[in-house]
CSV table of C-alpha atoms and ligand atoms in Angstrom, one decimal:
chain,number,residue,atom,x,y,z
A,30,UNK,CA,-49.4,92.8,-60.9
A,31,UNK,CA,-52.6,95.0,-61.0
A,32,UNK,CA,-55.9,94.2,-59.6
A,33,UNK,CA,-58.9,93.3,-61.3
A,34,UNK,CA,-59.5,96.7,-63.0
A,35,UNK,CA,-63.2,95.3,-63.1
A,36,UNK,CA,-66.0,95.5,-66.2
A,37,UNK,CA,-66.5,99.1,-66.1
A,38,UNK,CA,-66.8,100.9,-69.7
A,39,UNK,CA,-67.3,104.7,-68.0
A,40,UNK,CA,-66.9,107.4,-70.7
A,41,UNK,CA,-67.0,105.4,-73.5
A,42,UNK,CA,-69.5,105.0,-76.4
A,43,UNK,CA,-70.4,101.9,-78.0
A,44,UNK,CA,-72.5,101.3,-81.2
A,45,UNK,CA,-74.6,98.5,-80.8
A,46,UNK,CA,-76.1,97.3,-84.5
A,47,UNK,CA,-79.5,95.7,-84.5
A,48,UNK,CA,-80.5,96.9,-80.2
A,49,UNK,CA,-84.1,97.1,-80.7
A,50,UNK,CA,-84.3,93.8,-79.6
A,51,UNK,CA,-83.0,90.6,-78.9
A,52,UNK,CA,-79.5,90.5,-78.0
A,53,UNK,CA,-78.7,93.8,-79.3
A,54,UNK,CA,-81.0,95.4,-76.8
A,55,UNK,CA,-79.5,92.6,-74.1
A,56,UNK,CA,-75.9,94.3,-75.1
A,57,UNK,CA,-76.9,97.7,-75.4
A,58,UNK,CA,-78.5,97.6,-71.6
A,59,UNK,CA,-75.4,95.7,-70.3
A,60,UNK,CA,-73.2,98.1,-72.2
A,61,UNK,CA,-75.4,101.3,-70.2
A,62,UNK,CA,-75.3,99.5,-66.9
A,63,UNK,CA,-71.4,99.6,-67.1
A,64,UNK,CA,-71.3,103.1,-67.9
A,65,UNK,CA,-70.9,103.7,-71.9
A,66,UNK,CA,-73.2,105.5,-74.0
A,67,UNK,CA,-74.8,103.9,-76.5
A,68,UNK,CA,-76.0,103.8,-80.4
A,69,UNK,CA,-79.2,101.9,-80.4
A,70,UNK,CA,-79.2,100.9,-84.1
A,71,UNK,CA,-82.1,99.5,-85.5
A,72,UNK,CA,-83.4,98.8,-89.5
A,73,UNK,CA,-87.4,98.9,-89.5
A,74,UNK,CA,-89.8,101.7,-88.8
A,75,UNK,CA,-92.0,98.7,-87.2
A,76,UNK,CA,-88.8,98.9,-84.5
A,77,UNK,CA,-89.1,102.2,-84.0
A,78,UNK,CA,-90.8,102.1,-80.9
A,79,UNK,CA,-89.1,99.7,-79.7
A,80,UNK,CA,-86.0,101.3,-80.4
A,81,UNK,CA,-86.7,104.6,-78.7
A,82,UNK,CA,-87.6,102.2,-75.0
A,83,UNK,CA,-84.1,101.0,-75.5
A,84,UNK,CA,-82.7,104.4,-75.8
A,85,UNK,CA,-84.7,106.1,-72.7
A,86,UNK,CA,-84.4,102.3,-70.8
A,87,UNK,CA,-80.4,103.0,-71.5
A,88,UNK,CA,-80.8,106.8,-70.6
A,89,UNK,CA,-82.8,105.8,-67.2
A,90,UNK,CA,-79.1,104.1,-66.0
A,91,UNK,CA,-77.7,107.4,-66.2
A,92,UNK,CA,-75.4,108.0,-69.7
A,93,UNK,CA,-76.1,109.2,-73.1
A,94,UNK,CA,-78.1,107.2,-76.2
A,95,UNK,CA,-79.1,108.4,-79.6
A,96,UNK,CA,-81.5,105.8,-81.5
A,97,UNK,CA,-80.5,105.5,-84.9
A,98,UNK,CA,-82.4,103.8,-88.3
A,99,UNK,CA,-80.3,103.1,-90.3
A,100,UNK,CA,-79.3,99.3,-92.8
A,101,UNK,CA,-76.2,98.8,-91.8
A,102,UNK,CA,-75.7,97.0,-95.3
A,103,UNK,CA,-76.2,100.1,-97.4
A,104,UNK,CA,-72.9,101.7,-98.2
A,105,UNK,CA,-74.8,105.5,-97.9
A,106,UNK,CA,-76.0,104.8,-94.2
A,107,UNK,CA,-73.2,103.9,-92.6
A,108,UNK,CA,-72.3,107.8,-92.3
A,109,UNK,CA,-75.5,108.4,-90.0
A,110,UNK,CA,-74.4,105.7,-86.8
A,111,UNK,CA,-70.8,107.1,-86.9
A,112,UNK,CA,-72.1,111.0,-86.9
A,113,UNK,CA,-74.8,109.8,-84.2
A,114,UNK,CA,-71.9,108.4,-82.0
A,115,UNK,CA,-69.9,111.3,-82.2
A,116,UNK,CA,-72.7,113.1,-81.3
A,117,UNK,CA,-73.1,111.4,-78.0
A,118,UNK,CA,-68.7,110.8,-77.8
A,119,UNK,CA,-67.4,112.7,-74.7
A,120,UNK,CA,-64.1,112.0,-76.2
A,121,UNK,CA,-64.8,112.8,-79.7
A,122,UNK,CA,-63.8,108.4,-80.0
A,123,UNK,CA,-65.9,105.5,-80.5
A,124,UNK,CA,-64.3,102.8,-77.9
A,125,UNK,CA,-66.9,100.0,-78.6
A,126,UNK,CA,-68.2,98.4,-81.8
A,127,UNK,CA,-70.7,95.6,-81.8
A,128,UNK,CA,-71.2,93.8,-84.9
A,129,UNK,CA,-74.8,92.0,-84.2
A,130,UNK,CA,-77.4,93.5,-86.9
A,131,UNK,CA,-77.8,90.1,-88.7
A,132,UNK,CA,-80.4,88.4,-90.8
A,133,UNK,CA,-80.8,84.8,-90.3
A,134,UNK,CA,-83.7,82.9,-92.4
A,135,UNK,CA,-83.3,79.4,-93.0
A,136,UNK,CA,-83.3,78.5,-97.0
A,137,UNK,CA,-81.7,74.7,-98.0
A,138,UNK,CA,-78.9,75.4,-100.7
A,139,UNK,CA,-81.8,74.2,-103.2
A,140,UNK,CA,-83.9,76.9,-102.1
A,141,UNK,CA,-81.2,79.4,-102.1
A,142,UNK,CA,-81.9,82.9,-104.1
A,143,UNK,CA,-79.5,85.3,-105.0
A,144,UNK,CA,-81.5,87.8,-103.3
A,145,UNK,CA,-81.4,86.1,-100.2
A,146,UNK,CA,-77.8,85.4,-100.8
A,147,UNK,CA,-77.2,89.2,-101.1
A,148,UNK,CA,-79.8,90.4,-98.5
A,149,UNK,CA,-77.9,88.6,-95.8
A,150,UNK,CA,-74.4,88.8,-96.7
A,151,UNK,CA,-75.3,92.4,-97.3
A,152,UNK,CA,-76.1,92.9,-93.5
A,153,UNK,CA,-73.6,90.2,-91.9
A,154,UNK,CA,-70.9,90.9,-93.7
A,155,UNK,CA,-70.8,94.3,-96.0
A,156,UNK,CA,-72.4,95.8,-93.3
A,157,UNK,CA,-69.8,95.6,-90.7
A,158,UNK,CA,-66.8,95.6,-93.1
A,159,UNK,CA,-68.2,99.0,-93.9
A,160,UNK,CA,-68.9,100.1,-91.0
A,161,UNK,CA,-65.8,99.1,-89.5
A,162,UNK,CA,-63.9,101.0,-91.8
A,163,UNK,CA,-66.0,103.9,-91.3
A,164,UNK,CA,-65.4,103.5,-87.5
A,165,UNK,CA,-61.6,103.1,-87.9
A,166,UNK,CA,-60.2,106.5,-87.4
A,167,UNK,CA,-62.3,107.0,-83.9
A,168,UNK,CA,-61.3,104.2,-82.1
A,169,UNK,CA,-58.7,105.0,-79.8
A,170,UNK,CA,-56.1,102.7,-78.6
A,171,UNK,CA,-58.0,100.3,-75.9
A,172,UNK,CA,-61.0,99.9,-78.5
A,173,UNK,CA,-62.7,97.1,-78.9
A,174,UNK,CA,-65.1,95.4,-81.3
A,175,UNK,CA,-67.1,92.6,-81.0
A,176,UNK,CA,-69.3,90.5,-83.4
A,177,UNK,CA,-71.8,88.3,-82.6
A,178,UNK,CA,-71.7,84.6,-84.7
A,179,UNK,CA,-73.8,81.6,-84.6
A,180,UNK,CA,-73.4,78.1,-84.2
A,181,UNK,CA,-73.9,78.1,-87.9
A,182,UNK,CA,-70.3,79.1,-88.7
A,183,UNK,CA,-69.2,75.8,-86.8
A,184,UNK,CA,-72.0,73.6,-86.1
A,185,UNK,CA,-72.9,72.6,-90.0
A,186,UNK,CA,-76.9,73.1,-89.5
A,187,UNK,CA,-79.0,72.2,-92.4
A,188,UNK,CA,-80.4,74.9,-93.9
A,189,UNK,CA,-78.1,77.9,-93.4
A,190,UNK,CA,-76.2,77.7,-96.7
A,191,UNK,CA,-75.9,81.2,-97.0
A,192,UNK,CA,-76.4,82.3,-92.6
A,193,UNK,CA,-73.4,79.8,-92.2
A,194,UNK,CA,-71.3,81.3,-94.9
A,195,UNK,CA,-72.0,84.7,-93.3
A,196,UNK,CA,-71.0,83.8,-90.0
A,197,UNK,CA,-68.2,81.7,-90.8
A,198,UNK,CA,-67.5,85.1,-92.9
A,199,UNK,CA,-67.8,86.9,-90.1
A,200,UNK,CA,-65.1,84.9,-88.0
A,201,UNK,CA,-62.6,85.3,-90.3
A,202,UNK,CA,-62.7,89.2,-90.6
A,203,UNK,CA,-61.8,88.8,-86.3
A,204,UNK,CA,-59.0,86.8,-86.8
A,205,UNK,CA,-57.7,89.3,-90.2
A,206,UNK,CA,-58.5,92.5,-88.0
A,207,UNK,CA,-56.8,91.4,-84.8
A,208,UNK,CA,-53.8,91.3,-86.9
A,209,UNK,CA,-54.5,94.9,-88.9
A,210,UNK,CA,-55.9,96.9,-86.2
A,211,UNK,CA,-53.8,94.9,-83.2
A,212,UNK,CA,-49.7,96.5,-82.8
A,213,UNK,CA,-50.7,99.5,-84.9
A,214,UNK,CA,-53.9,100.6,-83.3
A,215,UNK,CA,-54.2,98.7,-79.8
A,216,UNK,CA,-57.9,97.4,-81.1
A,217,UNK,CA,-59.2,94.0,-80.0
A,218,UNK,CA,-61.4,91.8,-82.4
A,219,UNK,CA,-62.9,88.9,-81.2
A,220,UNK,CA,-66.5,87.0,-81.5
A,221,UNK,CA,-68.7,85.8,-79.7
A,222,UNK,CA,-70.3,82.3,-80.6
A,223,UNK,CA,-73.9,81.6,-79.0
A,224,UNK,CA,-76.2,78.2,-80.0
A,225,UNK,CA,-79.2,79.3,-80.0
A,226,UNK,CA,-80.9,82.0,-78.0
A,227,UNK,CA,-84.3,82.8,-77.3
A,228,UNK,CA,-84.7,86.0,-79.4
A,229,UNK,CA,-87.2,86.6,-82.3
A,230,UNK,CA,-84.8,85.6,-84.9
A,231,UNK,CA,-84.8,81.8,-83.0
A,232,UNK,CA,-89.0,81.9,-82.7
A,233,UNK,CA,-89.4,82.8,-86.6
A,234,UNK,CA,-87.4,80.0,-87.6
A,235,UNK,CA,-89.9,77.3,-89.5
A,236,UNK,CA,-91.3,74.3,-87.4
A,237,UNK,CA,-89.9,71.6,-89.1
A,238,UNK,CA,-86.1,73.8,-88.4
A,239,UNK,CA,-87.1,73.9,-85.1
A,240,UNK,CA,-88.2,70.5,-84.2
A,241,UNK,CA,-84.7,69.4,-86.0
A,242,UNK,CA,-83.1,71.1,-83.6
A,243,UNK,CA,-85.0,69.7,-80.2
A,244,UNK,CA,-82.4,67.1,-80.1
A,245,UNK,CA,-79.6,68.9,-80.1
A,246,UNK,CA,-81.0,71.4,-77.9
A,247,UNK,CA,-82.0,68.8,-75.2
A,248,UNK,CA,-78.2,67.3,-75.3
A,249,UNK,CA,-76.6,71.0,-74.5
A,250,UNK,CA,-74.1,69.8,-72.0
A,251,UNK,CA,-74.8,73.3,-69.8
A,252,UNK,CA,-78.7,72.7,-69.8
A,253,UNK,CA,-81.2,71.1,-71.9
A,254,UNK,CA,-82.5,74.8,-73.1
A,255,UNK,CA,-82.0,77.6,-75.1
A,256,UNK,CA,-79.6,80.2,-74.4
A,257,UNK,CA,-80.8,83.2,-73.0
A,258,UNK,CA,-79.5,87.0,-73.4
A,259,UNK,CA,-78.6,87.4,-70.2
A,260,UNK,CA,-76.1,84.0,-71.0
A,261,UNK,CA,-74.4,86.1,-73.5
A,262,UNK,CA,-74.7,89.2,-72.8
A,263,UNK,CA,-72.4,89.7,-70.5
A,264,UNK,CA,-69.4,87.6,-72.1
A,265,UNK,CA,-69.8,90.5,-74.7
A,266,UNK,CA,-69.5,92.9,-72.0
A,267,UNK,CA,-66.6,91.5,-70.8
A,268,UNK,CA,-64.7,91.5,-74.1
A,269,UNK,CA,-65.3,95.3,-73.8
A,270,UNK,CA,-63.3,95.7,-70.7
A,271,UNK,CA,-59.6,96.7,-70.1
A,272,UNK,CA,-59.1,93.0,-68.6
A,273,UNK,CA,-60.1,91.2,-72.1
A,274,UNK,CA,-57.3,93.4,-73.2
A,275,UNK,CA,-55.3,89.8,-74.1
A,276,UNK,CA,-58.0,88.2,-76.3
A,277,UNK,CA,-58.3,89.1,-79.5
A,278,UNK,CA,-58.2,87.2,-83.0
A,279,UNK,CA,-60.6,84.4,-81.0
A,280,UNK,CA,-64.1,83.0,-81.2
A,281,UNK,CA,-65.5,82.5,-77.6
A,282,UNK,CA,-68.3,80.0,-77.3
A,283,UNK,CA,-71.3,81.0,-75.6
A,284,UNK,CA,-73.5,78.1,-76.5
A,285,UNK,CA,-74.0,75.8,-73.2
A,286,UNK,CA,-70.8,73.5,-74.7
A,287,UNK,CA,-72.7,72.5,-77.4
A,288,UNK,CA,-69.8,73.2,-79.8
A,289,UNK,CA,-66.0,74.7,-79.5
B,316,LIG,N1,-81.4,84.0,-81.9
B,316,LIG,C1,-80.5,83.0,-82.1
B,316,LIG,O1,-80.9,81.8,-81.9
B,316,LIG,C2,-79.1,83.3,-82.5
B,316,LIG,C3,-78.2,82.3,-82.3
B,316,LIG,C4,-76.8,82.6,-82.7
B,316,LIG,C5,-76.5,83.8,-83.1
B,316,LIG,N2,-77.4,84.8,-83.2
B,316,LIG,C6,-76.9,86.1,-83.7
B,316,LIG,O2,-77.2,87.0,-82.7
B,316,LIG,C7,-77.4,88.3,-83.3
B,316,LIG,C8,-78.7,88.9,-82.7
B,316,LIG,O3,-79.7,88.0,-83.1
B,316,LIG,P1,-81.2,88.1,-82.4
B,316,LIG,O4,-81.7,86.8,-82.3
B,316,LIG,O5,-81.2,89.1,-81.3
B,316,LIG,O6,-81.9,88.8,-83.7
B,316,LIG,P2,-83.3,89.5,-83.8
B,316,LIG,O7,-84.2,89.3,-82.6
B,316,LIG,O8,-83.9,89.0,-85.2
B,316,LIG,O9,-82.9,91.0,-84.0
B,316,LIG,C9,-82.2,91.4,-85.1
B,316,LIG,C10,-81.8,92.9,-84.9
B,316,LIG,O10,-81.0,93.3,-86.0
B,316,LIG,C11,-81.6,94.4,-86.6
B,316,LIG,N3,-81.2,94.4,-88.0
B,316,LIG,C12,-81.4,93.4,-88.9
B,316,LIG,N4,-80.9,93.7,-90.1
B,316,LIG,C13,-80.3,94.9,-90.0
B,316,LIG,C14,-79.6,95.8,-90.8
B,316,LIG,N5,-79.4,95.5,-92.1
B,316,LIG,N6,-79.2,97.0,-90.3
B,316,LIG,C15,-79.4,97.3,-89.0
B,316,LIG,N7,-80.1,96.5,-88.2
B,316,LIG,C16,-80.5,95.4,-88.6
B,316,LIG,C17,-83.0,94.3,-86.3
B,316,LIG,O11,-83.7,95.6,-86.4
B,316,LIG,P3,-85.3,95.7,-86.5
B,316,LIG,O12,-85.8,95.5,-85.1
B,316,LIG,O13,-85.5,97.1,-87.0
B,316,LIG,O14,-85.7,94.6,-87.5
B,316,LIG,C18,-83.0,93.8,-84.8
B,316,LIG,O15,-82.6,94.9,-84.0
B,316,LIG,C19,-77.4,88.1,-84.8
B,316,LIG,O16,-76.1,88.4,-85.3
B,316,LIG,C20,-77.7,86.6,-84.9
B,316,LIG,O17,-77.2,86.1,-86.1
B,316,LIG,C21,-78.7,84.6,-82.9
C-alpha cells in the first residue's frame, strides 16, 4: 500500500473565485503554501487592492499568481480567469477549481426580489456552471474542484430563501459532476459545508440575523464560536490532494458539528 503521498499541490494551478478576502484569500494562501499557483479572482474595483496583497502575499511563498476582476456570473467574463490560468499553467492544465465567489444577503421570502433572486443565483450557481464548463477541457485526470456551501443548504435558516436555494443548488451540481466528470475524466467534485465563519460576508449580516443566530452559535458542539478560515481552509486543501482521490460526489461538514 503506498504511504501518505502528503498535501502537496506542486506544479499545479488553481483558480480560486472570490480570494480577495475572506475564505477565498484563506484558500488561495493555503493553496500557495502547498505549492500551486493561483488565480486570485475578485468582483469589485474597491477589492482591488486587496486583491493585488493576495497575489504578491501568494507570490512571496514562492509560485506564480495573476490577480483577476472578473463577475464570475457574467457569461462574457468567464474567458478572462481561464486565459489568466493558462497564463500562469506550467502544464498548459488547470488541476484545481474552487467554487467560493458567492453573494450571501439575508432577505425573508416576503422580502424576496427578482433581482436579488437573480443577482445571487447569478454568482452561486451560473457562475460556476459556467465556469466549470469553460474549465472542462484543461483539467487533467487527477483534477479536482471544490465548492464552498453554507449551512444554509442544510440547516433551514430564516431568511436565506434565495442563499439556501443557491447552496442547496450548489450541492447538487457535486453530486451530478462526480458522476459526469468521474470514470471519464478522473475529476473529483465535492463541497465543503462551513456554519458560519468570521469573514465579511458573516459581519454584514443584519443584527437582528445575527442575534438569531447567538443561540445556535453558543451550542456548536466543537466550540461555542464562529468558525474561522484557518478551520476550513485546510479541509479544502486537502480535498485538493492525490489522497482525497476517493471522495468525490460528498458534502464535508466543516461547521464545529453543528449540522451533517
Ligand atoms: N462567512 C460565512 O459565515 C459563511 C458561512 C458559510 C459559507 N460561506 C461561503 O463561503 C464562501 C466565502 O465567503 P466569505 O464569507 O469569505 O465571503 P466574503 O468575505 O463576502 O467574500 C466574498 C468574495 O467573493 C467575491 N465575489 C462576490 N461575488 C463575486 C462574483 N460574482 N464574481 C467574482 N467574485 C465575487 C468577493 O469579491 P470582492 O472582494 O471584489 O467583493 C470576495 O472576494 C462563500 O461561498 C460563502 O457563501 C460563508
Amino acid at each position: 500500500m503506498p504511504d501518505f503521498t502528503g498535501l502537496e499541490l506542486t506544479g499545479k494551478t488553481a483558480i480560486v473565485t472570490g480570494a480577495s478576502r475572506g475564505l477565498g484569500a484563506g484558500i488561495a494562501l493555503l493553496l500557495a503554501k502547498r505549492g500551486a499557483n493561483i488565480v486570485v479572482n475578485y468582483i469589485s474595483d474597491g477589492s482591488r487592492e486587496r486583491a493585488e496583497k493576495v497575489g504578491k502575499d501568494v507570490e512571496a511563498l514562492g509560485v506564480k499568481s495573476i490577480v483577476v476582476q472578473a463577475d464570475v456570473g457574467k457569461m462574457d467574463q468567464i474567458p478572462k480567469i481561464i486565459d489568466a490560468a493558462l497564463k500562469i499553467s506550467s502544464t498548459g492544465k488547470i488541476e484545481i477549481l474552487i467554487h467560493n465567489a458567492a453573494l450571501g444577503l439575508e432577505a425573508n421570502l416576503v422580502n424576496t426580489t427578482e433581482e436579488l433572486y437573480t443577482t445571487h443565483f447569478d454568482a452561486n450557481v451560473k457562475g460556476p456552471i459556467f465556469l466549470t464548463k469553460a474549465a472542462e477541457p484543461y483539467l487533467p485526470q487527477g483534477g479536482r474542484i471544490v465548492f464552498i456551501s453554507s449551512a444554509g443548504a442544510r440547516l433551514g435558516v430564516a431568511g436565506q430563501t434565495v442563499y439556501a436555494a443557491t447552496k442547496a443548488a450548489d450541492e447538487a451540481l457535486v453530486r451530478v459532476w462526480a458522476k459526469e466528470l468521474g470514470q471519464s475524466h478522473g475529476i473529483t467534485v465535492n463541497c465543503v459545508n462551513p456554519g458560519p465563519i468570521a469573514t465579511d460576508q458573516w459581519f454584514q449580516s443584519d443584527e437582528q440575523f445575527l442575534k438569531d443566530m447567538q443561540p445556535l452559535i453558543e451550542s456548536t458542539p466543537a466550540a461555542p464560536r464562529v468558525g474561522e478560515v484557518s478551520d476550513i481552509a485546510p479541509l479544502v486543501a486537502f480535498l485538493c490532494s492525490d489522497d482525497a482521490k476517493w471522495t468525490t460526489g460528498s458534502v464535508l461538514s466543516a461547521n464545529g458539528g453543528l449540522y451533517n
